[in-house]
Coordinates of C-alpha atoms and ligand atoms in Angstrom, one line a residue:
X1 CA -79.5 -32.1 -186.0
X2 CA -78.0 -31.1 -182.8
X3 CA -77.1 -34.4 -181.5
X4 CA -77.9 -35.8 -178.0
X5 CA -74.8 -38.1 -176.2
X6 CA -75.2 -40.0 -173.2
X7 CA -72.1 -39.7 -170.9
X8 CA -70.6 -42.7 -168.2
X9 CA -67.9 -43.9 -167.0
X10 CA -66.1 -46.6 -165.1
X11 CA -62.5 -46.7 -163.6
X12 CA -60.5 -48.1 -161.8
X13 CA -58.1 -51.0 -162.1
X14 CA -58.2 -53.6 -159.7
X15 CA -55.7 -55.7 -158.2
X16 CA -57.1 -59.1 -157.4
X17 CA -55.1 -59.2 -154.1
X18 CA -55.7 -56.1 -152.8
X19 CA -58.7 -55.6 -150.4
X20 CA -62.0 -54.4 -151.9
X21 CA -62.7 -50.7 -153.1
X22 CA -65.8 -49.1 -151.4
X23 CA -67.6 -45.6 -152.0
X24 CA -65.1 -43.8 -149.7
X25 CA -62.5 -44.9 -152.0
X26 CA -64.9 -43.0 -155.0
X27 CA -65.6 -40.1 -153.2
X28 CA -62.2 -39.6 -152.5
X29 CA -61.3 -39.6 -156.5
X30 CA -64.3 -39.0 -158.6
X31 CA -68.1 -39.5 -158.2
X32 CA -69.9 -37.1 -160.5
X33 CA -73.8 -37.9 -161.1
X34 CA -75.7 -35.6 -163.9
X35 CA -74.3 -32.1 -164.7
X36 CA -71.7 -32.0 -161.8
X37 CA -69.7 -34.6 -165.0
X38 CA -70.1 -31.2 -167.6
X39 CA -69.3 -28.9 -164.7
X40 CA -66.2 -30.9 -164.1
X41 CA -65.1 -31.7 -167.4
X42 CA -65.2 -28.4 -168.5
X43 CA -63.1 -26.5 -165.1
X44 CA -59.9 -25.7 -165.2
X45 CA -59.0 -28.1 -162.6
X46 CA -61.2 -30.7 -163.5
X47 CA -61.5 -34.1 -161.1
X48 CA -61.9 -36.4 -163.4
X49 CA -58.6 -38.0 -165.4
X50 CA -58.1 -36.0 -169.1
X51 CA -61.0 -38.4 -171.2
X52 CA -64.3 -36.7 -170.5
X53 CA -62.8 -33.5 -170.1
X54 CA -61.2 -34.3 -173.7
X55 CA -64.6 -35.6 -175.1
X56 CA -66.2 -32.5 -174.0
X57 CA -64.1 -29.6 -175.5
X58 CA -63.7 -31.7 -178.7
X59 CA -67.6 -32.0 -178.7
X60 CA -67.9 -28.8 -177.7
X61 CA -65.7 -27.5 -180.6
X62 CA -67.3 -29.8 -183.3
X63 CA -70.8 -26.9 -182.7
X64 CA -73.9 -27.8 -181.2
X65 CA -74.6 -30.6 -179.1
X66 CA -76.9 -32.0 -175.8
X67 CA -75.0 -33.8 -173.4
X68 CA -77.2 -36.5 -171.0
X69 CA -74.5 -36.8 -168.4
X70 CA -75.1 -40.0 -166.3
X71 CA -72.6 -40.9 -164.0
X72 CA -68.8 -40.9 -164.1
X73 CA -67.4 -43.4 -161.5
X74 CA -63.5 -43.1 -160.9
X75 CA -61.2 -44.4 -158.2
X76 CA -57.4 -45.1 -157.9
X77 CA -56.2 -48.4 -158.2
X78 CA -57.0 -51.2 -155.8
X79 CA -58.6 -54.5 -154.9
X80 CA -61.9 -55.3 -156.6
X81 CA -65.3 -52.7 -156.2
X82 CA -67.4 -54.4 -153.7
X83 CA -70.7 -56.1 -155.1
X84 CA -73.3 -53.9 -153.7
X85 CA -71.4 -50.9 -154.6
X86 CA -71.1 -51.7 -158.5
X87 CA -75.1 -52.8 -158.5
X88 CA -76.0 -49.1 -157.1
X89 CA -74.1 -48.1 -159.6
X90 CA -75.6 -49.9 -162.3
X91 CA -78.8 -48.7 -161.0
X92 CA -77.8 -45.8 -162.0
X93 CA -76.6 -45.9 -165.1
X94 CA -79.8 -48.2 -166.5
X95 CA -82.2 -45.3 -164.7
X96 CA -80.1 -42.4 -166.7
X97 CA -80.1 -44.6 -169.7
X98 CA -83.9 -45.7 -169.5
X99 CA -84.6 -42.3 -168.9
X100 CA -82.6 -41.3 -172.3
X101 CA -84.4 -44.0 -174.7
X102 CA -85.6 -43.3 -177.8
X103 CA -84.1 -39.6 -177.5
X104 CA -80.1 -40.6 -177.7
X105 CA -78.3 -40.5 -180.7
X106 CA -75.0 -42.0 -179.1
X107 CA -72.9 -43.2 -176.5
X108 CA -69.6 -42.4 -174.7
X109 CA -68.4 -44.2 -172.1
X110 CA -65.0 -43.8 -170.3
X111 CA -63.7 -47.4 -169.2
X112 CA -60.3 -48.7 -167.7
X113 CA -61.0 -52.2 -168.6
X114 CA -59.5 -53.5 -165.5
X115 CA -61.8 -53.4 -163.5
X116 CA -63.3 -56.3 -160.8
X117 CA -66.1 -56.3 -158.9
X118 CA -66.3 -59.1 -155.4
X119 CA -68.8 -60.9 -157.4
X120 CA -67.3 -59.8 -161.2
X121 CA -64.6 -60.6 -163.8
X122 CA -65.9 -58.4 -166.0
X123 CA -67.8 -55.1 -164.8
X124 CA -67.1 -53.0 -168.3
X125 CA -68.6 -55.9 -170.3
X126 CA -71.5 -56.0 -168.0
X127 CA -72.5 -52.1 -168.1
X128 CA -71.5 -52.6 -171.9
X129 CA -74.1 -54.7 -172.2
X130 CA -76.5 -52.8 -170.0
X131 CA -76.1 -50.0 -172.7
X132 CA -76.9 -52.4 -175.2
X133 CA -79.7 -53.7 -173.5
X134 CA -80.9 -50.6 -173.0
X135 CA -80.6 -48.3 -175.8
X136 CA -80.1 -51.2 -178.4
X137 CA -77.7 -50.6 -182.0
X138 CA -77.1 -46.9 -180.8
X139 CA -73.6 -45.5 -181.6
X140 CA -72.0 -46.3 -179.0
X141 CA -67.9 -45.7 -178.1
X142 CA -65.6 -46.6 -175.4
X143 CA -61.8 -45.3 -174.2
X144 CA -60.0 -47.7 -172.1
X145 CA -56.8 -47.7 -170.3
X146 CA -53.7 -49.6 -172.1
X147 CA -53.7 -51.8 -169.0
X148 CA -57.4 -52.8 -169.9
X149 CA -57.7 -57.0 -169.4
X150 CA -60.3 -57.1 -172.9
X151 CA -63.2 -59.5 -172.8
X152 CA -64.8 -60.5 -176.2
X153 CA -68.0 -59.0 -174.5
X154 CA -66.3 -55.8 -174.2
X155 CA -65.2 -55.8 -177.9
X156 CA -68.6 -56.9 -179.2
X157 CA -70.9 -54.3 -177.4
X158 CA -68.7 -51.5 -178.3
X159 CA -69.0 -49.6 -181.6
X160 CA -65.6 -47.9 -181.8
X161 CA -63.2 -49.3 -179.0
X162 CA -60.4 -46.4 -178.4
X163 CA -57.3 -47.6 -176.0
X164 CA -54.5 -45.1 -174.6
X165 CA -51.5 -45.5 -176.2
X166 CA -48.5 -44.2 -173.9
X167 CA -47.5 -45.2 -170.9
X168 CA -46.7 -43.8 -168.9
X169 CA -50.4 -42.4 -170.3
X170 CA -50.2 -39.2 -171.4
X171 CA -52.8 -38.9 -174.2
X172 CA -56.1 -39.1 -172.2
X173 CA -57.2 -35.7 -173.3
X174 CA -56.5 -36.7 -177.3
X175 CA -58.4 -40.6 -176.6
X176 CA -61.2 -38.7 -175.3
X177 CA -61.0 -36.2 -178.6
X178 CA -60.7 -39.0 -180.9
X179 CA -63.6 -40.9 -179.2
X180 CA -65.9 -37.9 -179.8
X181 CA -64.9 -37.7 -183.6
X182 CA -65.5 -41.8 -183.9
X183 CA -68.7 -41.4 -182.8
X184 CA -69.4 -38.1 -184.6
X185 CA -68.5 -40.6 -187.3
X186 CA -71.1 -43.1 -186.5
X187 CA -73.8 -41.1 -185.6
X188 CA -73.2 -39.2 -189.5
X189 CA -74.3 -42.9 -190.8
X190 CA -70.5 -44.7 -190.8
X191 CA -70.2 -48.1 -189.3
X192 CA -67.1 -49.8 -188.2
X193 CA -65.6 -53.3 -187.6
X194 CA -63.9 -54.4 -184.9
X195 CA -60.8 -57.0 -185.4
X196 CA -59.7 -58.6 -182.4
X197 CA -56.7 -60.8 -181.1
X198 CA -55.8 -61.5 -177.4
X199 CA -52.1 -63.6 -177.0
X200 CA -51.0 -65.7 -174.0
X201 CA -48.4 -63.3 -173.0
X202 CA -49.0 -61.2 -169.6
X203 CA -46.3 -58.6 -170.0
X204 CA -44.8 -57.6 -166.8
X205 CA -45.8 -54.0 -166.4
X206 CA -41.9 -52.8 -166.0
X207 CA -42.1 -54.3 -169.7
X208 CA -44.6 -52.1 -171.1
X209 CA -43.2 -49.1 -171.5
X210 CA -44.2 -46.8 -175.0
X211 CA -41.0 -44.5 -175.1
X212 CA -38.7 -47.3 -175.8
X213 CA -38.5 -51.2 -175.8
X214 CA -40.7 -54.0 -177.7
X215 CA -44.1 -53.0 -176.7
X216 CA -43.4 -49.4 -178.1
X217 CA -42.3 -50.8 -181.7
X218 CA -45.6 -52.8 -181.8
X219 CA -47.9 -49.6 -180.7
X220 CA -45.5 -47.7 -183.7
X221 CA -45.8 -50.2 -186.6
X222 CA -49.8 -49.9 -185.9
X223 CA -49.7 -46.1 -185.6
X224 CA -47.6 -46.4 -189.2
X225 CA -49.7 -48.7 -190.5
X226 CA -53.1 -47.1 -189.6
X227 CA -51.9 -43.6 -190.9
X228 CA -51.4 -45.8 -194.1
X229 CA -55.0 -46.9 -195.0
X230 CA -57.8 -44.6 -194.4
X231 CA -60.0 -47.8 -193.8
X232 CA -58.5 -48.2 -190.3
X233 CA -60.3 -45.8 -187.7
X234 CA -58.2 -46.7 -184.4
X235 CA -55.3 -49.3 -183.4
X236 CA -55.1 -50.5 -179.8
X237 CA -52.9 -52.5 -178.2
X238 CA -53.4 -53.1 -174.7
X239 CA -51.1 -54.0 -172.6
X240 CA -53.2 -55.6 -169.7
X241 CA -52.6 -55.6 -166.1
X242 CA -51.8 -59.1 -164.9
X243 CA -52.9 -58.4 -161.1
X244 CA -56.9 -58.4 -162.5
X245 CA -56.3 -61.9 -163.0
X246 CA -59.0 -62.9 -165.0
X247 CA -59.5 -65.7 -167.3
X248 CA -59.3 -63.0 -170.5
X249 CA -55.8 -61.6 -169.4
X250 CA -53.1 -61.3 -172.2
X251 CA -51.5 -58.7 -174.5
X252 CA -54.7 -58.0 -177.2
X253 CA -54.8 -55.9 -180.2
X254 CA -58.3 -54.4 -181.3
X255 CA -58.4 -52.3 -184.8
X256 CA -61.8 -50.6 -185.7
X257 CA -62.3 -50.2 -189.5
X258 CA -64.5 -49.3 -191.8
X259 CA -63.3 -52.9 -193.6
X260 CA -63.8 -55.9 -192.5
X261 CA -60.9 -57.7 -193.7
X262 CA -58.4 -54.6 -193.5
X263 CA -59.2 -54.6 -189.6
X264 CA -58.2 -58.4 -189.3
X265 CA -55.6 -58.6 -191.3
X266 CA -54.1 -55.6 -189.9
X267 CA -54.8 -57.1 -186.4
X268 CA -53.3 -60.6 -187.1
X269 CA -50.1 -58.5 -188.0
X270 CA -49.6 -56.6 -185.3
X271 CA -50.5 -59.4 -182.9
X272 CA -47.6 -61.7 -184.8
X273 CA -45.4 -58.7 -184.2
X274 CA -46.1 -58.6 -180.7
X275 CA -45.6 -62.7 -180.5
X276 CA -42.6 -62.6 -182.4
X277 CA -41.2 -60.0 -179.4
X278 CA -42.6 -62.3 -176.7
X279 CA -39.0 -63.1 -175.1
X280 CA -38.3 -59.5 -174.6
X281 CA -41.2 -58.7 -172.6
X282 CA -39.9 -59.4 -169.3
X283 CA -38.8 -57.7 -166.2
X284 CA -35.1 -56.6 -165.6
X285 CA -35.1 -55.5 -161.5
X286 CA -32.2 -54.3 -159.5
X287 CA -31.6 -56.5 -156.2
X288 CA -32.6 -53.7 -153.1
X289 CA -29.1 -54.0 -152.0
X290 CA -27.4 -53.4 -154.9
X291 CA -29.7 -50.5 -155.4
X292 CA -28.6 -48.8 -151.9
X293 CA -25.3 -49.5 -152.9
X294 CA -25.6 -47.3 -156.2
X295 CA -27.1 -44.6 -154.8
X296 CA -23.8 -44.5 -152.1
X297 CA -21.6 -44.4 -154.9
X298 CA -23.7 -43.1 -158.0
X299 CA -21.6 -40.0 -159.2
X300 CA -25.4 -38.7 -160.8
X301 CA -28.4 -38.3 -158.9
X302 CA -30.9 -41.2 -159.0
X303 CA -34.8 -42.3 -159.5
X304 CA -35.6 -45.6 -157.2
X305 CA -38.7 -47.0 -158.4
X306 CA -40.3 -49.2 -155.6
X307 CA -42.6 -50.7 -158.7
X308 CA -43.8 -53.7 -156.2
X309 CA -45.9 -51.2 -153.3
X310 CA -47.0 -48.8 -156.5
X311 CA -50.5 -47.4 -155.5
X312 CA -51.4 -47.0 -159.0
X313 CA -51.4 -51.0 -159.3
X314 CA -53.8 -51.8 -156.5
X315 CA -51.1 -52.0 -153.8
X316 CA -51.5 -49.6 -150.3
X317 CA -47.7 -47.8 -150.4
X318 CA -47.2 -49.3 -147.2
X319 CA -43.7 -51.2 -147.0
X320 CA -40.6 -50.1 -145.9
X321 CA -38.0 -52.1 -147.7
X322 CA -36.2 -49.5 -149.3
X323 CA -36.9 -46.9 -146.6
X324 CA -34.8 -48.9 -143.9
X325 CA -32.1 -50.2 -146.1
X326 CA -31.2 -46.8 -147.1
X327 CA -31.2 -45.6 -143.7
X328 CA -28.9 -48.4 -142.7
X329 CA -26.8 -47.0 -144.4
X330 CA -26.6 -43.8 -143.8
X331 CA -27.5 -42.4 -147.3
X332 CA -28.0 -38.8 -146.9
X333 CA -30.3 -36.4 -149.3
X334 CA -32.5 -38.7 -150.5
X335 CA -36.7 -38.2 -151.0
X336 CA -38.6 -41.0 -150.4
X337 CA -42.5 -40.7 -151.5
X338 CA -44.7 -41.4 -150.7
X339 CA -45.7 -43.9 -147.5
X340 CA -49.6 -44.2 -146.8
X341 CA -49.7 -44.1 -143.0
X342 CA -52.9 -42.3 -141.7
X343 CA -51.9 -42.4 -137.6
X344 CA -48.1 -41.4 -138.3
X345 CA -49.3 -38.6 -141.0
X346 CA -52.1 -37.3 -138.3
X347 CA -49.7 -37.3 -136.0
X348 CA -46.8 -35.5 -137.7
X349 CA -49.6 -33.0 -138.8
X350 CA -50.3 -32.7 -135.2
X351 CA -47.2 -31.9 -134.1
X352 CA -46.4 -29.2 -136.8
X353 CA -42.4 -28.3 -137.7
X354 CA -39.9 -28.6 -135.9
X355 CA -41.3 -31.4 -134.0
X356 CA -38.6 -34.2 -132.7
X357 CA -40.5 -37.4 -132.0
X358 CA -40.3 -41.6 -132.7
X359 CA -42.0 -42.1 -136.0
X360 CA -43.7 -45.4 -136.1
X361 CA -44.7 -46.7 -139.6
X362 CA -47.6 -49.5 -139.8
X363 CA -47.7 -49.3 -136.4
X364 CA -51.3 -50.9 -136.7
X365 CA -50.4 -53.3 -139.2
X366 CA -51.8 -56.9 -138.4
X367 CA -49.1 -59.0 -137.9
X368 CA -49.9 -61.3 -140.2
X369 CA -49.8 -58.0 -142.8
X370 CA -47.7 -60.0 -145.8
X371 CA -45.8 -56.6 -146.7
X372 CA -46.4 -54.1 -144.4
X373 CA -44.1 -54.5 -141.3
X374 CA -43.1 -51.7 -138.4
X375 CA -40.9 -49.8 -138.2
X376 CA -39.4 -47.2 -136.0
X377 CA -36.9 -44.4 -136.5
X378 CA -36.1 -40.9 -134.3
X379 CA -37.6 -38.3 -136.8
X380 CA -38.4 -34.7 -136.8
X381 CA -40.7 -33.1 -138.6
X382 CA -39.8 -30.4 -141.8
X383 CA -42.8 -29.5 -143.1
X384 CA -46.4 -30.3 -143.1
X385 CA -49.7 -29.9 -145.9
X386 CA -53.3 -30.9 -146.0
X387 CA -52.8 -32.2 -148.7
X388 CA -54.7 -30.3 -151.7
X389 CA -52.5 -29.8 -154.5
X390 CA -52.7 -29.8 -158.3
X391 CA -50.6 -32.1 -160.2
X392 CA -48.2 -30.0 -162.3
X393 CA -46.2 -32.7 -164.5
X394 CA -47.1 -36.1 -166.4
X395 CA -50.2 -38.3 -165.6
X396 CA -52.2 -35.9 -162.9
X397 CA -51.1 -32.7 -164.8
X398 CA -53.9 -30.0 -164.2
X399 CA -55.7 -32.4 -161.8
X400 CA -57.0 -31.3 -158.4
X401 CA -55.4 -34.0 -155.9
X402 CA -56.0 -34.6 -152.0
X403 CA -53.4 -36.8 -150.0
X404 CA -55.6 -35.9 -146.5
X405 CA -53.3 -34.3 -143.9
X406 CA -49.4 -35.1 -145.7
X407 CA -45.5 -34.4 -143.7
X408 CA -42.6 -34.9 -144.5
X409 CA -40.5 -35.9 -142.0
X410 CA -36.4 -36.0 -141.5
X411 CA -35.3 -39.5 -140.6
X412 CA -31.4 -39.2 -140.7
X413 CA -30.2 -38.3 -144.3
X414 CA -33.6 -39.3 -145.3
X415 CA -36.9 -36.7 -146.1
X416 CA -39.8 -39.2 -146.3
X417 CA -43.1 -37.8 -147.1
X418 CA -46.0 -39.7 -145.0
X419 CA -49.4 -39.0 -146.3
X420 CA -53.0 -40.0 -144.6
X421 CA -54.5 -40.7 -148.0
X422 CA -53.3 -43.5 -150.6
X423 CA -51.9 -41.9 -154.2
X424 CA -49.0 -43.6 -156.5
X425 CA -45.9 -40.8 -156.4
X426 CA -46.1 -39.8 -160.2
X427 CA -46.3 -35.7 -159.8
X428 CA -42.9 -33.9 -158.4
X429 CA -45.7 -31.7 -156.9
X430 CA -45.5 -34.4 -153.7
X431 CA -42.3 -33.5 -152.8
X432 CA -42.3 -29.6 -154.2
X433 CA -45.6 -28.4 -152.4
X434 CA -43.6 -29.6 -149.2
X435 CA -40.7 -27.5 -150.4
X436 CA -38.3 -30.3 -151.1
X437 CA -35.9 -29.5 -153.8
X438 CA -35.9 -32.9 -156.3
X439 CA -32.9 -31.4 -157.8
X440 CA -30.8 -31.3 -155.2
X441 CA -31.4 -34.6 -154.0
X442 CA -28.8 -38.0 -154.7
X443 CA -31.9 -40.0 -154.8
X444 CA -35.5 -39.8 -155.2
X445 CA -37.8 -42.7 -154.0
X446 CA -41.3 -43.1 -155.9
X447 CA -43.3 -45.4 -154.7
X448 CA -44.5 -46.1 -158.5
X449 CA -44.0 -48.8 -161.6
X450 CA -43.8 -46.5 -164.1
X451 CA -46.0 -43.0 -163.9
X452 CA -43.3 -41.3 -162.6
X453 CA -41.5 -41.6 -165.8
X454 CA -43.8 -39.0 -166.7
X455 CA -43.5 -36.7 -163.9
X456 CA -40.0 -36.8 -163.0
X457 CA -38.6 -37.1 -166.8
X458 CA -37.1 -33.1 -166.1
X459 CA -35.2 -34.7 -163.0
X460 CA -34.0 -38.3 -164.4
X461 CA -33.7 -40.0 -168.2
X462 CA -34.0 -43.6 -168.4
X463 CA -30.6 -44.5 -167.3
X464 CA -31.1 -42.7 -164.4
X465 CA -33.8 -44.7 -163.4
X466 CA -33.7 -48.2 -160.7
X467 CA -36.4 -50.6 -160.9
X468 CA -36.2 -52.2 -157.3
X469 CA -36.7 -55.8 -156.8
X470 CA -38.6 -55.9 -153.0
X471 CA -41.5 -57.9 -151.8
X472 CA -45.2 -56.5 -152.7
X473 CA -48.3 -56.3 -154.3
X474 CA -47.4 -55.1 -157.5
X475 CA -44.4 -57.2 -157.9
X476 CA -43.6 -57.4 -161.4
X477 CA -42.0 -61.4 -161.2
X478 CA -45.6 -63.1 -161.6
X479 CA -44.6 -66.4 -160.3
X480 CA -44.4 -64.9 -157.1
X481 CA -48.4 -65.2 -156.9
X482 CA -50.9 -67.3 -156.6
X483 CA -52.8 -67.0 -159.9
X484 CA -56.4 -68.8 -159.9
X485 CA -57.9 -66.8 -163.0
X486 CA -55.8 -66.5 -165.4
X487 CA -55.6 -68.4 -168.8
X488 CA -52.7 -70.9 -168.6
X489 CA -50.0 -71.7 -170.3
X490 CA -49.0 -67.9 -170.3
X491 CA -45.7 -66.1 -171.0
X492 CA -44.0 -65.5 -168.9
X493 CA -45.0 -68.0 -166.7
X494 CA -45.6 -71.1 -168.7
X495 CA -42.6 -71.2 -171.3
X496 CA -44.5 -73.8 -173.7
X497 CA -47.4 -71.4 -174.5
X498 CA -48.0 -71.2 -178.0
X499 CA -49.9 -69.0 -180.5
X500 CA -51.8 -69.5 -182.7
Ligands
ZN601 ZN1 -52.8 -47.9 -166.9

């Protein structure tokens, strides 16, 4: 039987406080509709993050198959998908998978699990269930992002539910693999079970970290403990991303089995394991001044993390916190990356090298803007790009990337890349495709919570590494916001939360 697979996909994590996402924000990242998703998965520089193209080769590999590619929606992080948007969307997906019935044998679907619409908590349950609905008790298997917020409707529709597990993620390509060998799995007759258990702990992102740390020894012991029992077919633990605020937020660990009772008992395990860590999942930032004051006297070069403006978390890369305090005081040979500022990126394009002018960040901010306030420095201009590059090192490795019209600009001691288009600064391919040298540099600034770790690892170990405490979207001290969806009490925020 050559077996026929329906392909979709829906990503992007949303940050409840950011403004909405619209098509533009798609377009600009991935929109692929019928073959153009094969096409793409299966280039050398594909569009698309490292699932589908993973799913692809390992179906490819595994002999004969059809693919019925639908659509595959992806968009960086930010506020929730407008309404409209996500019903075209759906439209799509239910004509693709209307068109499909009765001839589909399974079901892949790439997911974040974060996501938001305007008018939605929940937009992977609901095209979940439109597959369901649909297509009825076909194998059907999701991947999902480790900062996936997991609904029980999410869990229920899903045959085989497959989260990343590294973060920063850097086993996309091997989720997608494994998904296509699950559902190869359920298509051949198996069928799985799904334990799940969701905790009242939101785990401040800086907290969530798989190299080292309490969230790593819970992702281990179920990785030991899976490799153990053949009955287990997958062990996620997701993390979550607090900023979806949603009234299903909290740390959750899913096992799919082919046993019933060995997925829940492994699953009430590893969420006591995860409990028992609760006090350690909390977020240890440096005060900004402190931070300027290391990199004066720091005898080793150092990584700044700005982890509350990170793009990758919904927020716009906007503020200017770090950027002024360092040049305050005078710190010379430091990268900062990278600022979103469309006019002063146009312009600096504009005026090519060599260029002395007044640089004017968020010079159209309203002034009511909460975190992105002017400011103004005499700068010239070193080096300018449009923009296109491919990512060469952790999370956008391979990847074809666009910043729009990108310079970096000399601002005393400081080289501060200015982009027009909004991306979080994981890939050292920001600052080398400019011809900085991170090498040579006493300090790097990323505007990112924690995919750098995977870029700039050649550059900077752990210890090398300053999570900044400044003012910002993606600020990981949660009782700085105004939650409205979220189950309470939560750790960290309510300390009288209790599990079971
Ligand atoms: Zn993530």
């Amino acid at each position: 039987m050559t077996p026929r697979i329906a392909l979709l996909g829906f990503s992007i994590e949303c940050n409840r406080f950011a403004p909405p996402a619209t098509r533009a924000d798609f377009d600009r990242r991935c929109w692929l509709e019928g073959e153009a998703i094969l096409s793409d998965a299966r280039a050398p520089v594909p569009r698309a993050l490292a699932e589908m193209p993973g799913f692809v080769a390992d179906m490819d590999a595994a002999g004969p198959w059809e693919p019925v590619p639908i659509l595959l929606a992806m968009a960086e992080p930010n506020g929730p998908v407008e309404a409209g948007l996500f019903a075209a969307m759906m439209a799509i997906w239910r004509r693709g998978l209307e068109a499909a019935k009765g001839r589909v044998d399974g079901v892949y679907c790439v997911m974040h699990g974060a996501g938001l619409t305007t008018a939605d908590h929940d937009p992977e349950g609901t095209l979940q269930a439109l597959v369901r609905e649909v297509l009825g008790d076909v194998p059907f298997v999701c991947s999902y992002d480790l900062h996936a917020n997991v609904s029980d409707r999410m869990v229920e529709t899903v045959d085989a539910f497959v989260g990343y597990r590294t973060n920063p993620h850097l086993d996309l390509r091997e989720r997608g693999a494994e998904s296509a060998q699950l559902l190869r799995r359920l298509i051949a007759g198996e069928r799985f079970h799904r334990a799940f258990r969701r905790l009242p702990m939101v785990a401040p992102t800086v907290s969530q970290l798989t190299a080292q740390g309490p969230y790593a020894e819970v992702i281990g012991l179920g990785q030991d403990l899976a490799a153990q029992d053949a009955r287990i077919a997958n062990v996620s633990v997701m993390g979550g991303f607090a900023y979806g605020d949603t009234p299903f937020n909290g740390m959750a660990v899913i096992v799919t089995a082919t046993d019933a009772a060995a997925a829940e008992a492994l699953a009430d395990r590893l969420a006591r394991a995860a409990w028992e860590r609760r006090h350690r999942f909390v977020a240890h930032l440096t005060p900004l001044e402190e931070a300027v004051r290391r990199v004066l006297e720091s005898p080793v070069p150092l990584a700044l993390a700005d982890v509350a403006d990170n793009p990758g978390g919904g927020a716009a890369g906007t503020t200017v916190w770090i950027l002024e305090a360092l040049h305050a005081a005078g710190a010379r040979d430091v990268l900062v990356g990278m600022l979103l500022d469309a006019p002063l990126a146009i312009e600096a394009h504009g005026l090519g090298p060599g260029a002395r002018f007044t640089a004017r960040f968020n010079r159209d901010a309203a002034p009511d803007a909460p975190f992105s306030r002017p400011f103004a420095a005499e700068a010239v201009v070193r080096a300018v790009s449009d923009g296109r590059v491919t990512g060469r090192r952790g999370i956008y490795a391979g990847m074809a990337m666009t910043l729009g019209r990108t310079a970096c600009l000399q601002i005393g001691g400081l080289s501060v890349v200015v982009t027009e288009g909004r991306a979080q600064c994981a890939d050292p391919v920001f600052f080398e495709h400019l011809g900085l040298d991170i090498g040579a540099a006493r300090a790097v600034v990323v505007k990112s919570r924690g995919h750098f770790r995977g870029g700039f690892d050649e550059f900077f170990s752990h210890d090398r590494i300053i999570e900044v405490d400044c003012p910002g979207l993606t600020s990981p001290i949660l009782s700085r916001f105004d939650w409205r969806h979220m189950p309470r009490p939560v750790l960290p925020l309510d300390p009288e939360a209790r599990w079971p």
